[in-house]
PDB file of N, CA, C and O in Angstrom:
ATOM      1  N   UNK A  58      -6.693  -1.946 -10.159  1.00 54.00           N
ATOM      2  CA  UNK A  58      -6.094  -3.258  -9.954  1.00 54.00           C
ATOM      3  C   UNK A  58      -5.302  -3.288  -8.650  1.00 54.00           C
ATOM      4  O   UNK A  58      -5.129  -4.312  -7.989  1.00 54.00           O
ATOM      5  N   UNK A  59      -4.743  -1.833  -8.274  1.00 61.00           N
ATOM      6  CA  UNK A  59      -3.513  -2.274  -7.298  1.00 61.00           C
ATOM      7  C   UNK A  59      -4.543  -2.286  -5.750  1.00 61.00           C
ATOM      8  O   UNK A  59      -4.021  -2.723  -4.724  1.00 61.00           O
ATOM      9  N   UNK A  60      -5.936  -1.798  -5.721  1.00 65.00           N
ATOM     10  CA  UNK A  60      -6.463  -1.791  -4.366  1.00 65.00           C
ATOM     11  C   UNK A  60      -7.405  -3.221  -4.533  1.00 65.00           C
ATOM     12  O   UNK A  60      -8.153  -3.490  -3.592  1.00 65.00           O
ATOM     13  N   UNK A  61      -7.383  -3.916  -5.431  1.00 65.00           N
ATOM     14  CA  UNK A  61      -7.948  -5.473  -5.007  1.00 65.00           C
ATOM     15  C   UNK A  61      -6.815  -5.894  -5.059  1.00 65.00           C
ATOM     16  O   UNK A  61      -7.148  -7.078  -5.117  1.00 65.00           O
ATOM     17  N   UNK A  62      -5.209  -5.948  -5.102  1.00 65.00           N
ATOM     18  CA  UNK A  62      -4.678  -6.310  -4.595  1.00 65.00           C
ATOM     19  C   UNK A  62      -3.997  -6.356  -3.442  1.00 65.00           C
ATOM     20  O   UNK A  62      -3.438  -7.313  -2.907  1.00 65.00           O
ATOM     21  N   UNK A  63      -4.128  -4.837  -2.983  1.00 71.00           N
ATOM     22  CA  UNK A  63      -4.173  -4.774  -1.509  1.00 71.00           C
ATOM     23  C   UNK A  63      -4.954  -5.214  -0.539  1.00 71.00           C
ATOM     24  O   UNK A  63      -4.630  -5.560   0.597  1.00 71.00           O
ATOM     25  N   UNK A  64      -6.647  -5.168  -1.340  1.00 75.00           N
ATOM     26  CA  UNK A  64      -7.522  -5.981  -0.631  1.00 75.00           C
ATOM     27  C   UNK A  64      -7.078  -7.280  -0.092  1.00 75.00           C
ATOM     28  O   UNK A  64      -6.958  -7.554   1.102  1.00 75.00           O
ATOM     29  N   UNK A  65      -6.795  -8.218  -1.320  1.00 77.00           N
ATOM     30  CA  UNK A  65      -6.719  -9.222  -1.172  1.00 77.00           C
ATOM     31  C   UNK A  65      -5.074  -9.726  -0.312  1.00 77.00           C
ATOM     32  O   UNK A  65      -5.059 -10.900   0.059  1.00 77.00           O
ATOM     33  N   UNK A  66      -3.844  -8.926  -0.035  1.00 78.00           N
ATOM     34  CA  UNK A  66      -2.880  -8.820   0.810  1.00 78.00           C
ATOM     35  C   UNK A  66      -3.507  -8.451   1.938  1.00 78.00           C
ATOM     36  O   UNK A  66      -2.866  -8.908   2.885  1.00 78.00           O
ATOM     37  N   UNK A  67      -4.621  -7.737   2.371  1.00 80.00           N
ATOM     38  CA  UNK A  67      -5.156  -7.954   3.971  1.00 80.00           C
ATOM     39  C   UNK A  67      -6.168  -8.225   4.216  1.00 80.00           C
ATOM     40  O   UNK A  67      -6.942  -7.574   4.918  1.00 80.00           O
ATOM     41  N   UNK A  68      -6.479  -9.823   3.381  1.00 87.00           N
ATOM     42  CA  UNK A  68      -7.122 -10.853   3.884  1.00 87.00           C
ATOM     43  C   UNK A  68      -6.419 -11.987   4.219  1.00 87.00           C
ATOM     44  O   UNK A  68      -6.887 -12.970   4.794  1.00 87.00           O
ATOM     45  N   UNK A  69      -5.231 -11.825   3.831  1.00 91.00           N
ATOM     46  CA  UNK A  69      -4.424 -12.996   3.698  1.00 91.00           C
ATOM     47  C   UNK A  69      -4.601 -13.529   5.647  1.00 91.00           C
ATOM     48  O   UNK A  69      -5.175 -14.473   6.190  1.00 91.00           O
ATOM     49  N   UNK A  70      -3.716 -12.269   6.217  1.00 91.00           N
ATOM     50  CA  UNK A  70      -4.131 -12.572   7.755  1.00 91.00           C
ATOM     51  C   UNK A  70      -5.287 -13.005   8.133  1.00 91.00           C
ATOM     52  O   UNK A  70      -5.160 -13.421   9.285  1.00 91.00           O
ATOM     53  N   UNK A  71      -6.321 -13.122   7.777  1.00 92.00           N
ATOM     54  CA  UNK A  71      -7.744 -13.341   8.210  1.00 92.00           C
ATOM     55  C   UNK A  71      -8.123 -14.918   7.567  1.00 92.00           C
ATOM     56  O   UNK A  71      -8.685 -15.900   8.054  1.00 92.00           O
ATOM     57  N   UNK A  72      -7.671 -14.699   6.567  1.00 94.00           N
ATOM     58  CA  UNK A  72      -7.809 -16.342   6.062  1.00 94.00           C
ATOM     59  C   UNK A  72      -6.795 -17.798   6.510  1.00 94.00           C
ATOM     60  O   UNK A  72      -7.032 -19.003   6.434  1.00 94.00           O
ATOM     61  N   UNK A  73      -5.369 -16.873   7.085  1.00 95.00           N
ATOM     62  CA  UNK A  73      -4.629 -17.692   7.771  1.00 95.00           C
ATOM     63  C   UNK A  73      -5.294 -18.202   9.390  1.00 95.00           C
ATOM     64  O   UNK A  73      -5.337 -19.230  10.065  1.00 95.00           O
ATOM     65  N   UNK A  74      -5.688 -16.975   9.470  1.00 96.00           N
ATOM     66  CA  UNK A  74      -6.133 -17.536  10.828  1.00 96.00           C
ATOM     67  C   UNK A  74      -7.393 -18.530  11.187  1.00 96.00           C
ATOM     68  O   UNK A  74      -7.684 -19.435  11.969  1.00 96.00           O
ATOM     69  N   UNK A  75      -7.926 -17.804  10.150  1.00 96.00           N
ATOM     70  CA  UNK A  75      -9.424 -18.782   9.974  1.00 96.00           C
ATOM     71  C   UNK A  75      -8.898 -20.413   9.709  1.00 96.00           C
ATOM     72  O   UNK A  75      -9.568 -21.446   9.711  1.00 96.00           O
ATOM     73  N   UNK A  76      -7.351 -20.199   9.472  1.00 96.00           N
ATOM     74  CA  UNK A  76      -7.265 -22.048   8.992  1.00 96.00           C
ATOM     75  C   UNK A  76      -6.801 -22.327  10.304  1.00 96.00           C
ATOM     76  O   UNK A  76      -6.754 -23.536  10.529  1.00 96.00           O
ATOM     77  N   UNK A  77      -6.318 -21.343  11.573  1.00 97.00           N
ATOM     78  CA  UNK A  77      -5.163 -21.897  12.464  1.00 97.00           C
ATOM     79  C   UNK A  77      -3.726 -21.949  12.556  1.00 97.00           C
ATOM     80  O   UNK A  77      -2.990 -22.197  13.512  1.00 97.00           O
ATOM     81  N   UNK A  78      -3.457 -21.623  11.201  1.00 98.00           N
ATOM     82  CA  UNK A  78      -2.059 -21.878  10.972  1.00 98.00           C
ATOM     83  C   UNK A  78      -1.062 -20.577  11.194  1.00 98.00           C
ATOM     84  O   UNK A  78      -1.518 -19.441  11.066  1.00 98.00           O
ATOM     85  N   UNK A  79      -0.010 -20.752  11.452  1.00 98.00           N
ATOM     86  CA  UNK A  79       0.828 -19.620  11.954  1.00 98.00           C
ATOM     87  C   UNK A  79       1.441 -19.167  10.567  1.00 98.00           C
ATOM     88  O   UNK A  79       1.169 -19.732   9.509  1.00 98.00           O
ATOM     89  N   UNK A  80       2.332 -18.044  10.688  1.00 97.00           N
ATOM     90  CA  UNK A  80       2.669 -17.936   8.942  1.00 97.00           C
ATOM     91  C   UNK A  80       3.906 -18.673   9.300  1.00 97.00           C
ATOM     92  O   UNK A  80       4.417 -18.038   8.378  1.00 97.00           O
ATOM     93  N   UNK A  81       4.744 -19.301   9.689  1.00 98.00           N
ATOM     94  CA  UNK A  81       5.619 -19.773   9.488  1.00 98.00           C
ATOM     95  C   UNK A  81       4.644 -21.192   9.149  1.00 98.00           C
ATOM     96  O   UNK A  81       5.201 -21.545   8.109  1.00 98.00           O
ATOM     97  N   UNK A  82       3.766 -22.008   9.332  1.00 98.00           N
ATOM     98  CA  UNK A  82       3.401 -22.548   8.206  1.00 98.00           C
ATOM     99  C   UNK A  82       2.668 -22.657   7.128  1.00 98.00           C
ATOM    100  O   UNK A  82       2.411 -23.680   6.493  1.00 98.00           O
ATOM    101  N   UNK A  83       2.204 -21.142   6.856  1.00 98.00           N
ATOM    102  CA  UNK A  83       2.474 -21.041   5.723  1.00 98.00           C
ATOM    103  C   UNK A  83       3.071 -20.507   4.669  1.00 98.00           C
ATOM    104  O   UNK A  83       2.763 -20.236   3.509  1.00 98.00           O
ATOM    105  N   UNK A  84       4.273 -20.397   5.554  1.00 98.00           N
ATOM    106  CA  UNK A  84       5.820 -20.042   5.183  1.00 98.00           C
ATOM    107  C   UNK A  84       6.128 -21.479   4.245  1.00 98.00           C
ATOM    108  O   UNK A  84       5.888 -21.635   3.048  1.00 98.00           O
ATOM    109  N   UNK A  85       6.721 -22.432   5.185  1.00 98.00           N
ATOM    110  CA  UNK A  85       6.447 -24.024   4.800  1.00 98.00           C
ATOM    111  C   UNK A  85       6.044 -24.867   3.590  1.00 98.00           C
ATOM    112  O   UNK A  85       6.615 -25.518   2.714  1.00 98.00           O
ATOM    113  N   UNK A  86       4.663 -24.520   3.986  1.00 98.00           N
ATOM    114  CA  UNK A  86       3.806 -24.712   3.150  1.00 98.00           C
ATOM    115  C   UNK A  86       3.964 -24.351   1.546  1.00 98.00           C
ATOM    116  O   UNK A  86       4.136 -25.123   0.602  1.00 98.00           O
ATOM    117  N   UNK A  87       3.851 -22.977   1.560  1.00 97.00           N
ATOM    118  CA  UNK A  87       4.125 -22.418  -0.092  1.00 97.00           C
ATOM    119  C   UNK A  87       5.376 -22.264  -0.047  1.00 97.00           C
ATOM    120  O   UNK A  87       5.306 -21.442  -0.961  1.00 97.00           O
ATOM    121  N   UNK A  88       6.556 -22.299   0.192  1.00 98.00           N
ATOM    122  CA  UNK A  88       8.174 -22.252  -0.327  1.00 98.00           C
ATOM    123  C   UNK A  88       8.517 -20.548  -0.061  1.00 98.00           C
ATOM    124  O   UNK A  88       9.552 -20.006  -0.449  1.00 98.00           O
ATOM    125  N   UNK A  89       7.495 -19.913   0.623  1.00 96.00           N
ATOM    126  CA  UNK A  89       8.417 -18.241   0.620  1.00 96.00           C
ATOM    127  C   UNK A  89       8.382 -18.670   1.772  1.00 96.00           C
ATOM    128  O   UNK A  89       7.772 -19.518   2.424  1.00 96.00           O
ATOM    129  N   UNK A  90       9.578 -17.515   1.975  1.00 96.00           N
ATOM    130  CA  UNK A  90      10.195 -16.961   3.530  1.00 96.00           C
ATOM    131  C   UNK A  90       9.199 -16.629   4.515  1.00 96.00           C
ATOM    132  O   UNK A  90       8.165 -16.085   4.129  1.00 96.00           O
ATOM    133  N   UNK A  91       9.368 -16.878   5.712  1.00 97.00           N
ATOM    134  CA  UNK A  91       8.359 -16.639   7.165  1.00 97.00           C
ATOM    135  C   UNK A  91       8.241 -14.593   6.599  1.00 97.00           C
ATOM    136  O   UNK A  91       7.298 -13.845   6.343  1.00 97.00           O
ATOM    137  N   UNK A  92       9.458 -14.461   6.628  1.00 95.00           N
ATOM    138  CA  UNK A  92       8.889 -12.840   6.552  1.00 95.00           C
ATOM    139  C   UNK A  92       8.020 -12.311   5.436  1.00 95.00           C
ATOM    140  O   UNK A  92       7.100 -11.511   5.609  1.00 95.00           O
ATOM    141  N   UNK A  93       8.435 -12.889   4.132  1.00 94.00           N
ATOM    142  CA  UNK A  93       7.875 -12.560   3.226  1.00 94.00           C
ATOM    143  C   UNK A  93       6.017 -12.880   3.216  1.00 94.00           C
ATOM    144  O   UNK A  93       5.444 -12.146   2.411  1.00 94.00           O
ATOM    145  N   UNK A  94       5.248 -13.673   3.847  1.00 95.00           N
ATOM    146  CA  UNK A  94       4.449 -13.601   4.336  1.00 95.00           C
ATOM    147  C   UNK A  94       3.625 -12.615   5.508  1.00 95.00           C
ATOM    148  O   UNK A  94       2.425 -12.487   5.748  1.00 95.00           O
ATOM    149  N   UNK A  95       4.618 -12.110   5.997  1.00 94.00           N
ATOM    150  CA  UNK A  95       4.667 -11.300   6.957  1.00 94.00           C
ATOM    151  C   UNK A  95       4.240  -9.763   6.444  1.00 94.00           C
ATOM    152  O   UNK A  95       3.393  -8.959   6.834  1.00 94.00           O
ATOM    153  N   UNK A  96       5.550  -9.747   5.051  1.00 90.00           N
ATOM    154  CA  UNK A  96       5.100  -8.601   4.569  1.00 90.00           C
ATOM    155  C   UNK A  96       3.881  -8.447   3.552  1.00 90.00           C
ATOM    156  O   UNK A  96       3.313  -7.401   3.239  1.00 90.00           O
ATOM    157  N   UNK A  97       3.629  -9.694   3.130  1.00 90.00           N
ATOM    158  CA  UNK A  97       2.509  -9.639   2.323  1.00 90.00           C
ATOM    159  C   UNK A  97       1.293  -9.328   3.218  1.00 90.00           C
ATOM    160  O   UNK A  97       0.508  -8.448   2.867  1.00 90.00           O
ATOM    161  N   UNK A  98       1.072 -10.147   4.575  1.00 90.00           N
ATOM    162  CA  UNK A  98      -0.210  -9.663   5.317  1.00 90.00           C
ATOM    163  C   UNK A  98      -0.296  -8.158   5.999  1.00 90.00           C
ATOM    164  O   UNK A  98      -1.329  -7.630   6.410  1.00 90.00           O
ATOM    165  N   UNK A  99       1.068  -7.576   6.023  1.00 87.00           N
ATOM    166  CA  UNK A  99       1.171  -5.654   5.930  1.00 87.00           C
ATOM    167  C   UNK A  99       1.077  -4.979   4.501  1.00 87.00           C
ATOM    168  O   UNK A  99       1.080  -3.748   4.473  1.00 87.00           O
ATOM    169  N   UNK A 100       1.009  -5.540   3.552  1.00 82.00           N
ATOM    170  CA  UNK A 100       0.539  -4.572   2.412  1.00 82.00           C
ATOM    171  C   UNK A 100       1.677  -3.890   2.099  1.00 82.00           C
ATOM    172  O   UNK A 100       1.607  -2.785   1.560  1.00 82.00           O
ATOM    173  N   UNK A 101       3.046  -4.571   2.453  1.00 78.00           N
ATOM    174  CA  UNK A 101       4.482  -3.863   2.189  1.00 78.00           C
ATOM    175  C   UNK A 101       4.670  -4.257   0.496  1.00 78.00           C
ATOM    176  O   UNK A 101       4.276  -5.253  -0.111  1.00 78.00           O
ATOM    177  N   UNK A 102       5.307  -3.254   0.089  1.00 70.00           N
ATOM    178  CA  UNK A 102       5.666  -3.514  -1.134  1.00 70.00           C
ATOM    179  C   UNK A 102       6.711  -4.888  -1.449  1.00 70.00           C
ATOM    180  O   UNK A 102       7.187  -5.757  -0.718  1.00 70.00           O
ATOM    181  N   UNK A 103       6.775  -4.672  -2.553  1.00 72.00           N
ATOM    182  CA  UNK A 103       7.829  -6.024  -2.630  1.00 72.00           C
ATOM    183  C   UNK A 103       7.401  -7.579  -3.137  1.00 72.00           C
ATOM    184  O   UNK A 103       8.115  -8.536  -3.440  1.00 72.00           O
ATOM    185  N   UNK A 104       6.107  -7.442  -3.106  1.00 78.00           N
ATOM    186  CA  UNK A 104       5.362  -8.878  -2.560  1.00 78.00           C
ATOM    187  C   UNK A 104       4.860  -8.951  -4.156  1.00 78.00           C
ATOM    188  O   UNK A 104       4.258  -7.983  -4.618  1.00 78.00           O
ATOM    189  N   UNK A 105       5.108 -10.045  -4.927  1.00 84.00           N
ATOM    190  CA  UNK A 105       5.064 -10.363  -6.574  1.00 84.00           C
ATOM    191  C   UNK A 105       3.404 -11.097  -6.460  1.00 84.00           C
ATOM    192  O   UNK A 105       2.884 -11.502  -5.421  1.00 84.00           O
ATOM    193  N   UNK A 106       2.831 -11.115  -7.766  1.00 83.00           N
ATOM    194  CA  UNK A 106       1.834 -11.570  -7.753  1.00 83.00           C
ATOM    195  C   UNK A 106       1.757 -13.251  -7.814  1.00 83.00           C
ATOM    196  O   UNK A 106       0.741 -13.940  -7.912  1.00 83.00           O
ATOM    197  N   UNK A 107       3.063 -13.656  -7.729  1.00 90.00           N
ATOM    198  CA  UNK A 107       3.496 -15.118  -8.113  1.00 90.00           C
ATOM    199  C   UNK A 107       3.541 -15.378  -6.936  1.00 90.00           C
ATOM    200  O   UNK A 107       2.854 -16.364  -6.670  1.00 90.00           O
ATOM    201  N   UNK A 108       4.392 -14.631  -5.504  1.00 90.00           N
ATOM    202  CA  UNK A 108       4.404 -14.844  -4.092  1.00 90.00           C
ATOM    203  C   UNK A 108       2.886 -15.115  -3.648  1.00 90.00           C
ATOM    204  O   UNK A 108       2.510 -16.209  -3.224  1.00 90.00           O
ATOM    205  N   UNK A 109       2.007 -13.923  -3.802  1.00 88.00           N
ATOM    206  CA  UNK A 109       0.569 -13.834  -3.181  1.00 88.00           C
ATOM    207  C   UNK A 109       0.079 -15.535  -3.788  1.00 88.00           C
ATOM    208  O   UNK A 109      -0.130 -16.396  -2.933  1.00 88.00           O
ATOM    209  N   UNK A 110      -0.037 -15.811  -4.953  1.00 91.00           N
ATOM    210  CA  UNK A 110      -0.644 -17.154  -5.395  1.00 91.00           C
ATOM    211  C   UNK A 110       0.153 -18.231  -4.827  1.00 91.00           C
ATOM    212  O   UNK A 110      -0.467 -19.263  -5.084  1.00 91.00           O
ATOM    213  N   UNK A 111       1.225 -18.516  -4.176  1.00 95.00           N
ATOM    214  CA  UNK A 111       1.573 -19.528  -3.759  1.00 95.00           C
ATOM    215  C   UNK A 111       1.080 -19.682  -1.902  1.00 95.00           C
ATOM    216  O   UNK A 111       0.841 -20.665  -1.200  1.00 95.00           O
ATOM    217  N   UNK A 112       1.094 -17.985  -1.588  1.00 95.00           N
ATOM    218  CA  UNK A 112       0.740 -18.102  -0.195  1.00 95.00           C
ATOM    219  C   UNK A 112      -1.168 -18.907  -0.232  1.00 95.00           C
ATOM    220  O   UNK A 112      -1.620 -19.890   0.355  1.00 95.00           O
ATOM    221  N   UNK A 113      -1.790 -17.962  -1.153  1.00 94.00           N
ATOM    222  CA  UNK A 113      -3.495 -18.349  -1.300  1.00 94.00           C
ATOM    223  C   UNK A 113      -3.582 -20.117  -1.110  1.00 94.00           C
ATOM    224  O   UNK A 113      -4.218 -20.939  -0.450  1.00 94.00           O
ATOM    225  N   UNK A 114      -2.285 -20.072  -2.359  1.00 96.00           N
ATOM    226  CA  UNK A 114      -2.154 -21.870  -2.752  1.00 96.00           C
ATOM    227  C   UNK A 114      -2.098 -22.796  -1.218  1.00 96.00           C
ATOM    228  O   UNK A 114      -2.755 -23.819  -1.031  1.00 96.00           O
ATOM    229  N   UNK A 115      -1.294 -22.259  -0.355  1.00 97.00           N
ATOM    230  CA  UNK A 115      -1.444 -22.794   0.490  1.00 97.00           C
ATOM    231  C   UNK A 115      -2.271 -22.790   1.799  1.00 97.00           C
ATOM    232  O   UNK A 115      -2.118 -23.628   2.688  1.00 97.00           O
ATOM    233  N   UNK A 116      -3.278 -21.639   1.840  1.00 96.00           N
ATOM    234  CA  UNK A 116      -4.443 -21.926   2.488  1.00 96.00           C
ATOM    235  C   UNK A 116      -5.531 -22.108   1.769  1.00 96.00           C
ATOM    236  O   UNK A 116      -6.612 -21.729   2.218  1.00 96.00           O
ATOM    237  N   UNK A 117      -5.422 -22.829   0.303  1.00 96.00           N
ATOM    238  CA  UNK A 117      -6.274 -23.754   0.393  1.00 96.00           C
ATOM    239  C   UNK A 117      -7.397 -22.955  -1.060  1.00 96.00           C
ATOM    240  O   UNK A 117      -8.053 -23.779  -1.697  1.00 96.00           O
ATOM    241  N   UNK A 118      -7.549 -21.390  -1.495  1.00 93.00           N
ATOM    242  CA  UNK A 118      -7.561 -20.635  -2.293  1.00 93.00           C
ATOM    243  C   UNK A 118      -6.914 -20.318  -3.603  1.00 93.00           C
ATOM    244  O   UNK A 118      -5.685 -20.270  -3.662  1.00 93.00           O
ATOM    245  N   UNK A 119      -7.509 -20.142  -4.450  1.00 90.00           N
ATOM    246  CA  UNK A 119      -7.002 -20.055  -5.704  1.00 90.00           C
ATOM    247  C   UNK A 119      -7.312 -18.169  -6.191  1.00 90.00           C
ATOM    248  O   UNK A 119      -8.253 -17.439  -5.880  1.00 90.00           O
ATOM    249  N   UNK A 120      -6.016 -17.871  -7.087  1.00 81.00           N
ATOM    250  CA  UNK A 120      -6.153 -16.932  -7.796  1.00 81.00           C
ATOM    251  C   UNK A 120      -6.518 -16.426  -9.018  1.00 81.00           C
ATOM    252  O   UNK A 120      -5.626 -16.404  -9.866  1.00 81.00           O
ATOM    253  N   UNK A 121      -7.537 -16.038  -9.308  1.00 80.00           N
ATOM    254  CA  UNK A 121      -7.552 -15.680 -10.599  1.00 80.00           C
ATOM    255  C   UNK A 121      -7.730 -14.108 -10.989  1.00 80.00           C
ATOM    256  O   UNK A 121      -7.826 -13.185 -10.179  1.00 80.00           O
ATOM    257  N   UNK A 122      -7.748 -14.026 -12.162  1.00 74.00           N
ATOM    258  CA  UNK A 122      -7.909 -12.908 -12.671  1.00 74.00           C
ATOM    259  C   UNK A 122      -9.085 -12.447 -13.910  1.00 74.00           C
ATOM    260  O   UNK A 122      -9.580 -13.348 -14.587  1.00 74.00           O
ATOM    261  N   UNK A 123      -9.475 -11.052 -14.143  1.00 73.00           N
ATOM    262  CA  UNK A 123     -10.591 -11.190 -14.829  1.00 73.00           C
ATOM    263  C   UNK A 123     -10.470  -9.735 -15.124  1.00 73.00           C
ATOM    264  O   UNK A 123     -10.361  -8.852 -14.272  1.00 73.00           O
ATOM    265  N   UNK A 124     -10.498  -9.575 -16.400  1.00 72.00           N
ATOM    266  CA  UNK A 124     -10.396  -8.061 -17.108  1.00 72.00           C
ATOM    267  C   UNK A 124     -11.509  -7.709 -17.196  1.00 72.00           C
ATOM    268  O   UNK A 124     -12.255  -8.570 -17.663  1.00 72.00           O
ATOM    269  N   UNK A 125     -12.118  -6.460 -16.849  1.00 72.00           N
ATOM    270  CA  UNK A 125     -13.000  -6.066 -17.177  1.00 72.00           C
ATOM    271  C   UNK A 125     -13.181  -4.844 -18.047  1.00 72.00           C
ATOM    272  O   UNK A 125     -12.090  -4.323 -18.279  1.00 72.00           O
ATOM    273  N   UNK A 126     -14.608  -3.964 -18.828  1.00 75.00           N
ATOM    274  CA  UNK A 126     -13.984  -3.213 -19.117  1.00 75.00           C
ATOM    275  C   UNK A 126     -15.135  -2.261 -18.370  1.00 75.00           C
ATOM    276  O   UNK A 126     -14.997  -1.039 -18.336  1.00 75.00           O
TER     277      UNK A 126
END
């Protein structure tokens, strides 16, 4: 679980950019901090799975989840 979530913390940069947008808006945009975006697109700890879905939320992506066995 924790390396598709790292996956998916360094795409975040790639999907921001693909929209144009700087992270300060989509800082803005989803209600976290310019840095806290910052650290989510470095794969720094810290970063909640509630943060990552509001950043996705705001370029435009949705999160889900899916147990497998």
């Amino acid at each position: 679980v924790m390396k598709q979530v790292t996956d998916l913390q360094r795409s975040v940069k790639a999907l921001r950019e693909q929209r144009g947008m700087t992270q300060q808006q989509v800082a803005d945009k989803s209600g976290v901090a310019r840095s806290m975006v910052g650290r989510l697109e470095m794969c720094r700890s810290g970063v909640d799975a509630g943060t990552l879905e509001r950043v996705l939320a705001a370029l435009g992506y949705r999160m889900t989840a899916e147990a497998v066995k």
